[in-house]
């Protein structure tokens, strides 16, 4: 059994010396200094918080804050990359241009072989829709896809009807300004909601190709110049064929008429004046 010598006495605790020479803090059970005791209750001294542990707590807090900020930034980035509307541009190359709510292009895709060729090596990031369209049109001209008398077709697609209504005229006017004094082309803008109905068909620059687009010669039809009124139907009617007259001028009998030859298969019907009147 271990023995302890009481070295100090306080109200709630005492300091004792064990046989190994260690000082221990124990509960004061009415001990007196110098007393030898065998049964003691050692008190647990709280360990001081080290600077290292304190730094870890701050690190955990900062990590949590940083994680929250990252989540917020990722959410904002994803919203910025979400497609709000699409513009399908067809020259011969056909491409789809996706934009966000701020009309910044977030993606571009070729829809046919020429479209892939047109956008190959082209950088669209952080560019506005109008700039991308202008640059793609210029590339189409340089690559020989768009020439004098050509056509640019735009189809707008979005769940936001207001965006479509606002950009039908806006994109039309913007391309007109860009192509002014460059090429004479037809620009057609359609709304995917009512695909097939032309929203606008301006031509730049100069005169209109409206009649060329619709391809109708209705006003120049020969319908009014028909020869219907000059038809031979208004001429004299054919006369009944008559047989030859006798030298005496008497009327031939039925037996002497050319009609009698019909029974013999030798009728003169084809030689009558009936044919001559309609020839």
PDB file of C-alpha atoms in Angstrom:
ATOM      1  CA  UNK A   1       0.000   0.000   0.000  1.00  0.00           C
ATOM      2  CA  UNK A   2       1.377   3.368  -0.966  1.00  0.00           C
ATOM      3  CA  UNK A   3       1.986   6.053   1.578  1.00  0.00           C
ATOM      4  CA  UNK A   4       1.730   9.820   1.091  1.00  0.00           C
ATOM      5  CA  UNK A   5       2.967  12.700   3.207  1.00  0.00           C
ATOM      6  CA  UNK A   6       0.798  15.817   3.332  1.00  0.00           C
ATOM      7  CA  UNK A   7       2.887  18.811   2.305  1.00  0.00           C
ATOM      8  CA  UNK A   8       0.246  21.545   1.940  1.00  0.00           C
ATOM      9  CA  UNK A   9      -3.357  21.981   2.944  1.00  0.00           C
ATOM     10  CA  UNK A  10      -5.912  24.209   1.242  1.00  0.00           C
ATOM     11  CA  UNK A  11      -9.659  24.532   1.558  1.00  0.00           C
ATOM     12  CA  UNK A  12     -10.555  22.053  -1.166  1.00  0.00           C
ATOM     13  CA  UNK A  13      -7.332  20.278  -1.914  1.00  0.00           C
ATOM     14  CA  UNK A  14      -4.009  19.226  -0.466  1.00  0.00           C
ATOM     15  CA  UNK A  15      -0.586  18.566  -1.902  1.00  0.00           C
ATOM     16  CA  UNK A  16       1.017  15.272  -0.955  1.00  0.00           C
ATOM     17  CA  UNK A  17       4.377  13.638  -1.639  1.00  0.00           C
ATOM     18  CA  UNK A  18       4.340   9.998  -2.699  1.00  0.00           C
ATOM     19  CA  UNK A  19       7.034   7.411  -2.222  1.00  0.00           C
ATOM     20  CA  UNK A  20       8.426   8.067  -5.686  1.00  0.00           C
ATOM     21  CA  UNK A  21       9.011  11.713  -4.912  1.00  0.00           C
ATOM     22  CA  UNK A  22       6.123  13.096  -6.950  1.00  0.00           C
ATOM     23  CA  UNK A  23       3.843  15.871  -5.745  1.00  0.00           C
ATOM     24  CA  UNK A  24       0.185  15.124  -6.234  1.00  0.00           C
ATOM     25  CA  UNK A  25      -2.871  17.288  -5.849  1.00  0.00           C
ATOM     26  CA  UNK A  26      -5.515  15.401  -3.904  1.00  0.00           C
ATOM     27  CA  UNK A  27      -8.846  16.156  -2.268  1.00  0.00           C
ATOM     28  CA  UNK A  28      -8.435  17.647   1.216  1.00  0.00           C
ATOM     29  CA  UNK A  29     -10.092  15.292   3.658  1.00  0.00           C
ATOM     30  CA  UNK A  30      -9.257  17.342   6.714  1.00  0.00           C
ATOM     31  CA  UNK A  31      -5.595  16.545   6.377  1.00  0.00           C
ATOM     32  CA  UNK A  32      -2.865  18.249   8.338  1.00  0.00           C
ATOM     33  CA  UNK A  33       0.611  19.140   7.163  1.00  0.00           C
ATOM     34  CA  UNK A  34       3.064  16.300   7.932  1.00  0.00           C
ATOM     35  CA  UNK A  35       0.316  13.699   8.196  1.00  0.00           C
ATOM     36  CA  UNK A  36       0.998  10.297   6.576  1.00  0.00           C
ATOM     37  CA  UNK A  37      -2.016   8.996   4.655  1.00  0.00           C
ATOM     38  CA  UNK A  38      -2.636   5.961   2.498  1.00  0.00           C
ATOM     39  CA  UNK A  39      -6.003   6.661   0.915  1.00  0.00           C
ATOM     40  CA  UNK A  40      -6.108   9.702  -1.333  1.00  0.00           C
ATOM     41  CA  UNK A  41      -8.298  10.941  -4.226  1.00  0.00           C
ATOM     42  CA  UNK A  42      -6.092  12.463  -6.843  1.00  0.00           C
ATOM     43  CA  UNK A  43      -7.635  15.477  -8.540  1.00  0.00           C
ATOM     44  CA  UNK A  44      -7.600  15.816 -12.375  1.00  0.00           C
ATOM     45  CA  UNK A  45      -5.881  19.014 -13.343  1.00  0.00           C
ATOM     46  CA  UNK A  46      -7.335  20.406 -16.609  1.00  0.00           C
ATOM     47  CA  UNK A  47      -4.757  20.545 -19.332  1.00  0.00           C
ATOM     48  CA  UNK A  48      -4.159  24.036 -20.737  1.00  0.00           C
ATOM     49  CA  UNK A  49      -5.322  24.587 -24.305  1.00  0.00           C
ATOM     50  CA  UNK A  50      -2.266  24.674 -26.482  1.00  0.00           C
ATOM     51  CA  UNK A  51      -1.782  27.193 -29.275  1.00  0.00           C
ATOM     52  CA  UNK A  52      -1.733  24.362 -31.778  1.00  0.00           C
ATOM     53  CA  UNK A  53      -5.216  23.196 -30.831  1.00  0.00           C
ATOM     54  CA  UNK A  54      -6.508  26.755 -30.927  1.00  0.00           C
ATOM     55  CA  UNK A  55      -5.122  27.166 -34.412  1.00  0.00           C
ATOM     56  CA  UNK A  56      -6.878  23.983 -35.508  1.00  0.00           C
ATOM     57  CA  UNK A  57     -10.224  25.361 -34.361  1.00  0.00           C
ATOM     58  CA  UNK A  58      -9.705  28.485 -36.436  1.00  0.00           C
ATOM     59  CA  UNK A  59      -8.658  26.340 -39.358  1.00  0.00           C
ATOM     60  CA  UNK A  60     -11.866  24.329 -39.152  1.00  0.00           C
ATOM     61  CA  UNK A  61     -13.924  27.515 -39.103  1.00  0.00           C
ATOM     62  CA  UNK A  62     -12.095  28.991 -42.050  1.00  0.00           C
ATOM     63  CA  UNK A  63     -12.480  25.751 -43.996  1.00  0.00           C
ATOM     64  CA  UNK A  64     -16.233  25.772 -43.429  1.00  0.00           C
ATOM     65  CA  UNK A  65     -16.498  29.399 -44.568  1.00  0.00           C
ATOM     66  CA  UNK A  66     -14.385  28.674 -47.646  1.00  0.00           C
ATOM     67  CA  UNK A  67     -16.553  25.679 -48.535  1.00  0.00           C
ATOM     68  CA  UNK A  68     -19.682  27.833 -48.348  1.00  0.00           C
ATOM     69  CA  UNK A  69     -18.108  30.483 -50.554  1.00  0.00           C
ATOM     70  CA  UNK A  70     -17.087  27.861 -53.101  1.00  0.00           C
ATOM     71  CA  UNK A  71     -20.635  26.528 -53.230  1.00  0.00           C
ATOM     72  CA  UNK A  72     -21.974  30.037 -53.806  1.00  0.00           C
ATOM     73  CA  UNK A  73     -19.437  30.743 -56.557  1.00  0.00           C
ATOM     74  CA  UNK A  74     -20.133  27.424 -58.262  1.00  0.00           C
ATOM     75  CA  UNK A  75     -23.859  28.148 -58.187  1.00  0.00           C
ATOM     76  CA  UNK A  76     -23.309  31.594 -59.697  1.00  0.00           C
ATOM     77  CA  UNK A  77     -21.042  30.117 -62.377  1.00  0.00           C
ATOM     78  CA  UNK A  78     -23.580  27.439 -63.252  1.00  0.00           C
ATOM     79  CA  UNK A  79     -26.327  30.037 -63.537  1.00  0.00           C
ATOM     80  CA  UNK A  80     -24.085  32.087 -65.813  1.00  0.00           C
ATOM     81  CA  UNK A  81     -23.476  29.043 -68.020  1.00  0.00           C
ATOM     82  CA  UNK A  82     -27.141  28.103 -68.301  1.00  0.00           C
ATOM     83  CA  UNK A  83     -28.626  28.477 -71.783  1.00  0.00           C
ATOM     84  CA  UNK A  84     -31.336  31.134 -71.853  1.00  0.00           C
ATOM     85  CA  UNK A  85     -31.829  31.283 -75.618  1.00  0.00           C
ATOM     86  CA  UNK A  86     -30.432  29.840 -78.840  1.00  0.00           C
ATOM     87  CA  UNK A  87     -29.903  31.323 -82.291  1.00  0.00           C
ATOM     88  CA  UNK A  88     -29.754  28.936 -85.252  1.00  0.00           C
ATOM     89  CA  UNK A  89     -27.821  30.652 -88.052  1.00  0.00           C
ATOM     90  CA  UNK A  90     -27.911  29.080 -91.501  1.00  0.00           C
ATOM     91  CA  UNK A  91     -25.917  30.298 -94.490  1.00  0.00           C
ATOM     92  CA  UNK A  92     -24.881  27.009 -95.898  1.00  0.00           C
ATOM     93  CA  UNK A  93     -22.955  26.295 -92.743  1.00  0.00           C
ATOM     94  CA  UNK A  94     -25.499  25.846 -89.967  1.00  0.00           C
ATOM     95  CA  UNK A  95     -24.522  26.622 -86.375  1.00  0.00           C
ATOM     96  CA  UNK A  96     -26.329  26.963 -83.049  1.00  0.00           C
ATOM     97  CA  UNK A  97     -25.308  29.801 -80.731  1.00  0.00           C
ATOM     98  CA  UNK A  98     -26.371  29.473 -77.061  1.00  0.00           C
ATOM     99  CA  UNK A  99     -26.480  32.549 -74.822  1.00  0.00           C
ATOM    100  CA  UNK A 100     -27.201  33.217 -71.154  1.00  0.00           C
ATOM    101  CA  UNK A 101     -29.504  35.870 -69.703  1.00  0.00           C
ATOM    102  CA  UNK A 102     -26.903  38.571 -70.367  1.00  0.00           C
ATOM    103  CA  UNK A 103     -26.561  37.584 -74.050  1.00  0.00           C
ATOM    104  CA  UNK A 104     -23.058  36.252 -73.430  1.00  0.00           C
ATOM    105  CA  UNK A 105     -22.333  33.223 -75.604  1.00  0.00           C
ATOM    106  CA  UNK A 106     -21.941  30.083 -73.477  1.00  0.00           C
ATOM    107  CA  UNK A 107     -21.706  27.492 -76.247  1.00  0.00           C
ATOM    108  CA  UNK A 108     -21.527  27.180 -80.013  1.00  0.00           C
ATOM    109  CA  UNK A 109     -22.056  24.045 -82.061  1.00  0.00           C
ATOM    110  CA  UNK A 110     -21.870  23.153 -85.749  1.00  0.00           C
ATOM    111  CA  UNK A 111     -25.009  21.412 -87.016  1.00  0.00           C
ATOM    112  CA  UNK A 112     -23.565  20.206 -90.303  1.00  0.00           C
ATOM    113  CA  UNK A 113     -20.153  19.565 -91.824  1.00  0.00           C
ATOM    114  CA  UNK A 114     -19.786  23.121 -93.096  1.00  0.00           C
ATOM    115  CA  UNK A 115     -20.883  24.404 -89.694  1.00  0.00           C
ATOM    116  CA  UNK A 116     -18.116  22.437 -87.985  1.00  0.00           C
ATOM    117  CA  UNK A 117     -15.662  23.832 -90.516  1.00  0.00           C
ATOM    118  CA  UNK A 118     -16.875  27.398 -89.904  1.00  0.00           C
ATOM    119  CA  UNK A 119     -16.398  27.332 -86.117  1.00  0.00           C
ATOM    120  CA  UNK A 120     -13.172  25.317 -86.075  1.00  0.00           C
ATOM    121  CA  UNK A 121     -10.575  27.280 -84.110  1.00  0.00           C
ATOM    122  CA  UNK A 122     -13.016  30.084 -83.303  1.00  0.00           C
ATOM    123  CA  UNK A 123     -13.008  31.464 -79.735  1.00  0.00           C
ATOM    124  CA  UNK A 124     -16.392  32.602 -78.432  1.00  0.00           C
ATOM    125  CA  UNK A 125     -15.849  32.720 -74.657  1.00  0.00           C
ATOM    126  CA  UNK A 126     -16.920  35.923 -72.891  1.00  0.00           C
ATOM    127  CA  UNK A 127     -18.187  37.412 -76.166  1.00  0.00           C
ATOM    128  CA  UNK A 128     -21.591  38.957 -76.728  1.00  0.00           C
ATOM    129  CA  UNK A 129     -24.074  37.474 -79.194  1.00  0.00           C
ATOM    130  CA  UNK A 130     -23.910  40.329 -81.699  1.00  0.00           C
ATOM    131  CA  UNK A 131     -20.097  40.185 -81.861  1.00  0.00           C
ATOM    132  CA  UNK A 132     -20.076  36.405 -82.380  1.00  0.00           C
ATOM    133  CA  UNK A 133     -22.635  36.661 -85.187  1.00  0.00           C
ATOM    134  CA  UNK A 134     -20.669  39.419 -86.924  1.00  0.00           C
ATOM    135  CA  UNK A 135     -17.434  37.444 -86.699  1.00  0.00           C
ATOM    136  CA  UNK A 136     -19.042  34.230 -87.951  1.00  0.00           C
ATOM    137  CA  UNK A 137     -20.557  36.077 -90.915  1.00  0.00           C
ATOM    138  CA  UNK A 138     -17.134  37.530 -91.728  1.00  0.00           C
ATOM    139  CA  UNK A 139     -15.594  34.055 -91.521  1.00  0.00           C
ATOM    140  CA  UNK A 140     -18.305  32.739 -93.851  1.00  0.00           C
ATOM    141  CA  UNK A 141     -17.442  35.470 -96.369  1.00  0.00           C
ATOM    142  CA  UNK A 142     -13.703  34.773 -96.135  1.00  0.00           C
ATOM    143  CA  UNK A 143     -14.255  31.020 -96.515  1.00  0.00           C
ATOM    144  CA  UNK A 144     -16.499  31.482 -99.552  1.00  0.00           C
ATOM    145  CA  UNK A 145     -19.741  30.301 -97.948  1.00  0.00           C
ATOM    146  CA  UNK A 146     -21.488  33.682 -98.164  1.00  0.00           C
ATOM    147  CA  UNK A 147     -21.410  35.534-101.469  1.00  0.00           C
ATOM    148  CA  UNK A 148     -23.222  38.319-103.279  1.00  0.00           C
ATOM    149  CA  UNK A 149     -26.931  37.503-103.500  1.00  0.00           C
ATOM    150  CA  UNK A 150     -26.731  34.906-100.736  1.00  0.00           C
ATOM    151  CA  UNK A 151     -29.046  34.507 -97.776  1.00  0.00           C
ATOM    152  CA  UNK A 152     -28.693  34.399 -93.997  1.00  0.00           C
ATOM    153  CA  UNK A 153     -31.466  32.651 -92.073  1.00  0.00           C
ATOM    154  CA  UNK A 154     -31.867  33.093 -88.325  1.00  0.00           C
ATOM    155  CA  UNK A 155     -34.207  31.045 -86.151  1.00  0.00           C
ATOM    156  CA  UNK A 156     -34.677  32.160 -82.537  1.00  0.00           C
ATOM    157  CA  UNK A 157     -35.533  29.700 -79.778  1.00  0.00           C
ATOM    158  CA  UNK A 158     -36.230  30.518 -76.129  1.00  0.00           C
ATOM    159  CA  UNK A 159     -38.791  29.896 -73.405  1.00  0.00           C
ATOM    160  CA  UNK A 160     -38.835  33.652 -72.890  1.00  0.00           C
ATOM    161  CA  UNK A 161     -41.215  35.106 -75.481  1.00  0.00           C
ATOM    162  CA  UNK A 162     -40.132  38.648 -74.663  1.00  0.00           C
ATOM    163  CA  UNK A 163     -36.532  37.808 -75.553  1.00  0.00           C
ATOM    164  CA  UNK A 164     -37.586  36.481 -78.955  1.00  0.00           C
ATOM    165  CA  UNK A 165     -39.826  39.462 -79.727  1.00  0.00           C
ATOM    166  CA  UNK A 166     -37.071  41.909 -78.776  1.00  0.00           C
ATOM    167  CA  UNK A 167     -34.314  40.186 -80.765  1.00  0.00           C
ATOM    168  CA  UNK A 168     -36.181  39.560 -84.026  1.00  0.00           C
ATOM    169  CA  UNK A 169     -35.731  43.177 -85.100  1.00  0.00           C
ATOM    170  CA  UNK A 170     -32.550  43.758 -83.106  1.00  0.00           C
ATOM    171  CA  UNK A 171     -30.516  40.993 -84.754  1.00  0.00           C
ATOM    172  CA  UNK A 172     -31.964  41.905 -88.129  1.00  0.00           C
ATOM    173  CA  UNK A 173     -30.869  45.528 -87.868  1.00  0.00           C
ATOM    174  CA  UNK A 174     -27.487  44.583 -86.431  1.00  0.00           C
ATOM    175  CA  UNK A 175     -26.637  42.304 -89.383  1.00  0.00           C
ATOM    176  CA  UNK A 176     -27.831  44.970 -91.810  1.00  0.00           C
ATOM    177  CA  UNK A 177     -25.443  47.477 -90.278  1.00  0.00           C
ATOM    178  CA  UNK A 178     -22.570  45.002 -90.280  1.00  0.00           C
ATOM    179  CA  UNK A 179     -23.036  43.977 -93.919  1.00  0.00           C
ATOM    180  CA  UNK A 180     -23.675  47.499 -95.186  1.00  0.00           C
ATOM    181  CA  UNK A 181     -21.433  48.205 -98.207  1.00  0.00           C
ATOM    182  CA  UNK A 182     -20.029  44.665 -98.048  1.00  0.00           C
ATOM    183  CA  UNK A 183     -22.489  42.303 -99.692  1.00  0.00           C
ATOM    184  CA  UNK A 184     -26.026  42.299-100.985  1.00  0.00           C
ATOM    185  CA  UNK A 185     -27.740  39.424 -99.204  1.00  0.00           C
ATOM    186  CA  UNK A 186     -31.196  38.494 -97.967  1.00  0.00           C
ATOM    187  CA  UNK A 187     -31.719  38.216 -94.220  1.00  0.00           C
ATOM    188  CA  UNK A 188     -34.596  36.066 -92.976  1.00  0.00           C
ATOM    189  CA  UNK A 189     -35.513  35.896 -89.284  1.00  0.00           C
ATOM    190  CA  UNK A 190     -38.027  33.337 -88.020  1.00  0.00           C
ATOM    191  CA  UNK A 191     -39.383  32.400 -84.639  1.00  0.00           C
ATOM    192  CA  UNK A 192     -39.220  28.710 -83.767  1.00  0.00           C
ATOM    193  CA  UNK A 193     -42.626  29.009 -82.075  1.00  0.00           C
ATOM    194  CA  UNK A 194     -44.172  29.789 -85.451  1.00  0.00           C
ATOM    195  CA  UNK A 195     -41.568  28.195 -87.675  1.00  0.00           C
ATOM    196  CA  UNK A 196     -42.144  28.937 -91.332  1.00  0.00           C
ATOM    197  CA  UNK A 197     -43.689  32.377 -90.817  1.00  0.00           C
ATOM    198  CA  UNK A 198     -41.135  34.986 -91.814  1.00  0.00           C
ATOM    199  CA  UNK A 199     -40.770  37.647 -89.192  1.00  0.00           C
ATOM    200  CA  UNK A 200     -38.733  39.999 -91.357  1.00  0.00           C
ATOM    201  CA  UNK A 201     -37.100  39.907 -94.769  1.00  0.00           C
ATOM    202  CA  UNK A 202     -34.852  42.955 -95.190  1.00  0.00           C
ATOM    203  CA  UNK A 203     -32.270  43.050 -97.950  1.00  0.00           C
ATOM    204  CA  UNK A 204     -28.919  44.793 -97.678  1.00  0.00           C
ATOM    205  CA  UNK A 205     -27.762  46.982 -99.181  1.00  0.00           C
ATOM    206  CA  UNK A 206     -29.926  48.818-101.750  1.00  0.00           C
ATOM    207  CA  UNK A 207     -32.903  47.406-103.652  1.00  0.00           C
ATOM    208  CA  UNK A 208     -35.270  44.699-102.565  1.00  0.00           C
ATOM    209  CA  UNK A 209     -35.137  41.072-103.580  1.00  0.00           C
ATOM    210  CA  UNK A 210     -38.628  40.564-102.312  1.00  0.00           C
ATOM    211  CA  UNK A 211     -39.935  39.281-105.642  1.00  0.00           C
ATOM    212  CA  UNK A 212     -36.914  37.043-106.058  1.00  0.00           C
ATOM    213  CA  UNK A 213     -37.522  35.492-102.667  1.00  0.00           C
ATOM    214  CA  UNK A 214     -41.112  34.621-103.376  1.00  0.00           C
ATOM    215  CA  UNK A 215     -40.348  33.767-107.031  1.00  0.00           C
ATOM    216  CA  UNK A 216     -43.782  34.646-108.413  1.00  0.00           C
ATOM    217  CA  UNK A 217     -44.526  36.058-111.896  1.00  0.00           C
ATOM    218  CA  UNK A 218     -48.208  36.315-111.189  1.00  0.00           C
ATOM    219  CA  UNK A 219     -48.478  39.883-112.438  1.00  0.00           C
ATOM    220  CA  UNK A 220     -46.925  38.982-115.783  1.00  0.00           C
ATOM    221  CA  UNK A 221     -49.242  36.078-116.506  1.00  0.00           C
ATOM    222  CA  UNK A 222     -50.493  35.606-120.063  1.00  0.00           C
ATOM    223  CA  UNK A 223     -53.885  34.785-118.679  1.00  0.00           C
ATOM    224  CA  UNK A 224     -55.306  38.125-119.784  1.00  0.00           C
ATOM    225  CA  UNK A 225     -53.792  37.835-123.248  1.00  0.00           C
ATOM    226  CA  UNK A 226     -55.577  34.610-124.152  1.00  0.00           C
ATOM    227  CA  UNK A 227     -56.828  34.157-127.713  1.00  0.00           C
ATOM    228  CA  UNK A 228     -60.073  32.895-126.343  1.00  0.00           C
ATOM    229  CA  UNK A 229     -62.103  35.820-127.787  1.00  0.00           C
ATOM    230  CA  UNK A 230     -60.539  35.353-131.214  1.00  0.00           C
ATOM    231  CA  UNK A 231     -61.465  31.694-131.434  1.00  0.00           C
ATOM    232  CA  UNK A 232     -62.923  30.292-134.624  1.00  0.00           C
ATOM    233  CA  UNK A 233     -65.925  29.388-132.555  1.00  0.00           C
ATOM    234  CA  UNK A 234     -67.250  32.830-133.457  1.00  0.00           C
ATOM    235  CA  UNK A 235     -66.876  32.216-137.261  1.00  0.00           C
ATOM    236  CA  UNK A 236     -69.427  30.826-139.609  1.00  0.00           C
ATOM    237  CA  UNK A 237     -70.792  27.412-138.986  1.00  0.00           C
ATOM    238  CA  UNK A 238     -69.931  24.541-141.297  1.00  0.00           C
ATOM    239  CA  UNK A 239     -72.431  23.905-144.066  1.00  0.00           C
ATOM    240  CA  UNK A 240     -73.954  20.621-144.777  1.00  0.00           C
ATOM    241  CA  UNK A 241     -72.064  18.866-147.536  1.00  0.00           C
ATOM    242  CA  UNK A 242     -73.968  18.687-150.814  1.00  0.00           C
ATOM    243  CA  UNK A 243     -73.670  16.291-153.665  1.00  0.00           C
ATOM    244  CA  UNK A 244     -72.764  17.162-157.268  1.00  0.00           C
ATOM    245  CA  UNK A 245     -75.444  18.776-159.436  1.00  0.00           C
ATOM    246  CA  UNK A 246     -76.598  17.333-162.695  1.00  0.00           C
ATOM    247  CA  UNK A 247     -75.959  19.188-165.945  1.00  0.00           C
ATOM    248  CA  UNK A 248     -79.634  19.931-166.248  1.00  0.00           C
ATOM    249  CA  UNK A 249     -79.592  21.643-162.849  1.00  0.00           C
ATOM    250  CA  UNK A 250     -82.135  19.260-161.363  1.00  0.00           C
ATOM    251  CA  UNK A 251     -81.862  18.182-157.768  1.00  0.00           C
ATOM    252  CA  UNK A 252     -80.248  14.794-157.519  1.00  0.00           C
ATOM    253  CA  UNK A 253     -82.199  12.007-156.016  1.00  0.00           C
ATOM    254  CA  UNK A 254     -81.269  10.287-152.813  1.00  0.00           C
ATOM    255  CA  UNK A 255     -79.777   7.481-154.786  1.00  0.00           C
ATOM    256  CA  UNK A 256     -77.443   9.894-156.610  1.00  0.00           C
ATOM    257  CA  UNK A 257     -76.200  11.658-153.418  1.00  0.00           C
ATOM    258  CA  UNK A 258     -72.656  11.276-152.191  1.00  0.00           C
ATOM    259  CA  UNK A 259     -74.130   9.886-149.006  1.00  0.00           C
ATOM    260  CA  UNK A 260     -74.982   6.745-150.911  1.00  0.00           C
ATOM    261  CA  UNK A 261     -71.294   6.018-151.162  1.00  0.00           C
ATOM    262  CA  UNK A 262     -71.111   5.644-147.391  1.00  0.00           C
ATOM    263  CA  UNK A 263     -72.589   2.208-147.656  1.00  0.00           C
ATOM    264  CA  UNK A 264     -69.779   1.290-150.009  1.00  0.00           C
ATOM    265  CA  UNK A 265     -67.130   2.636-147.651  1.00  0.00           C
ATOM    266  CA  UNK A 266     -66.330   5.393-150.176  1.00  0.00           C
ATOM    267  CA  UNK A 267     -67.898   8.401-148.501  1.00  0.00           C
ATOM    268  CA  UNK A 268     -66.478  11.856-149.272  1.00  0.00           C
ATOM    269  CA  UNK A 269     -67.010  13.027-145.689  1.00  0.00           C
ATOM    270  CA  UNK A 270     -63.344  13.864-145.152  1.00  0.00           C
ATOM    271  CA  UNK A 271     -63.312  16.065-148.226  1.00  0.00           C
ATOM    272  CA  UNK A 272     -66.298  18.175-147.227  1.00  0.00           C
ATOM    273  CA  UNK A 273     -66.212  21.867-146.450  1.00  0.00           C
ATOM    274  CA  UNK A 274     -66.593  20.980-142.769  1.00  0.00           C
ATOM    275  CA  UNK A 275     -62.902  20.348-142.438  1.00  0.00           C
ATOM    276  CA  UNK A 276     -61.898  23.394-144.426  1.00  0.00           C
ATOM    277  CA  UNK A 277     -63.858  25.669-142.150  1.00  0.00           C
ATOM    278  CA  UNK A 278     -61.993  24.421-139.081  1.00  0.00           C
ATOM    279  CA  UNK A 279     -58.572  24.147-140.632  1.00  0.00           C
TER     280      UNK A 279
END
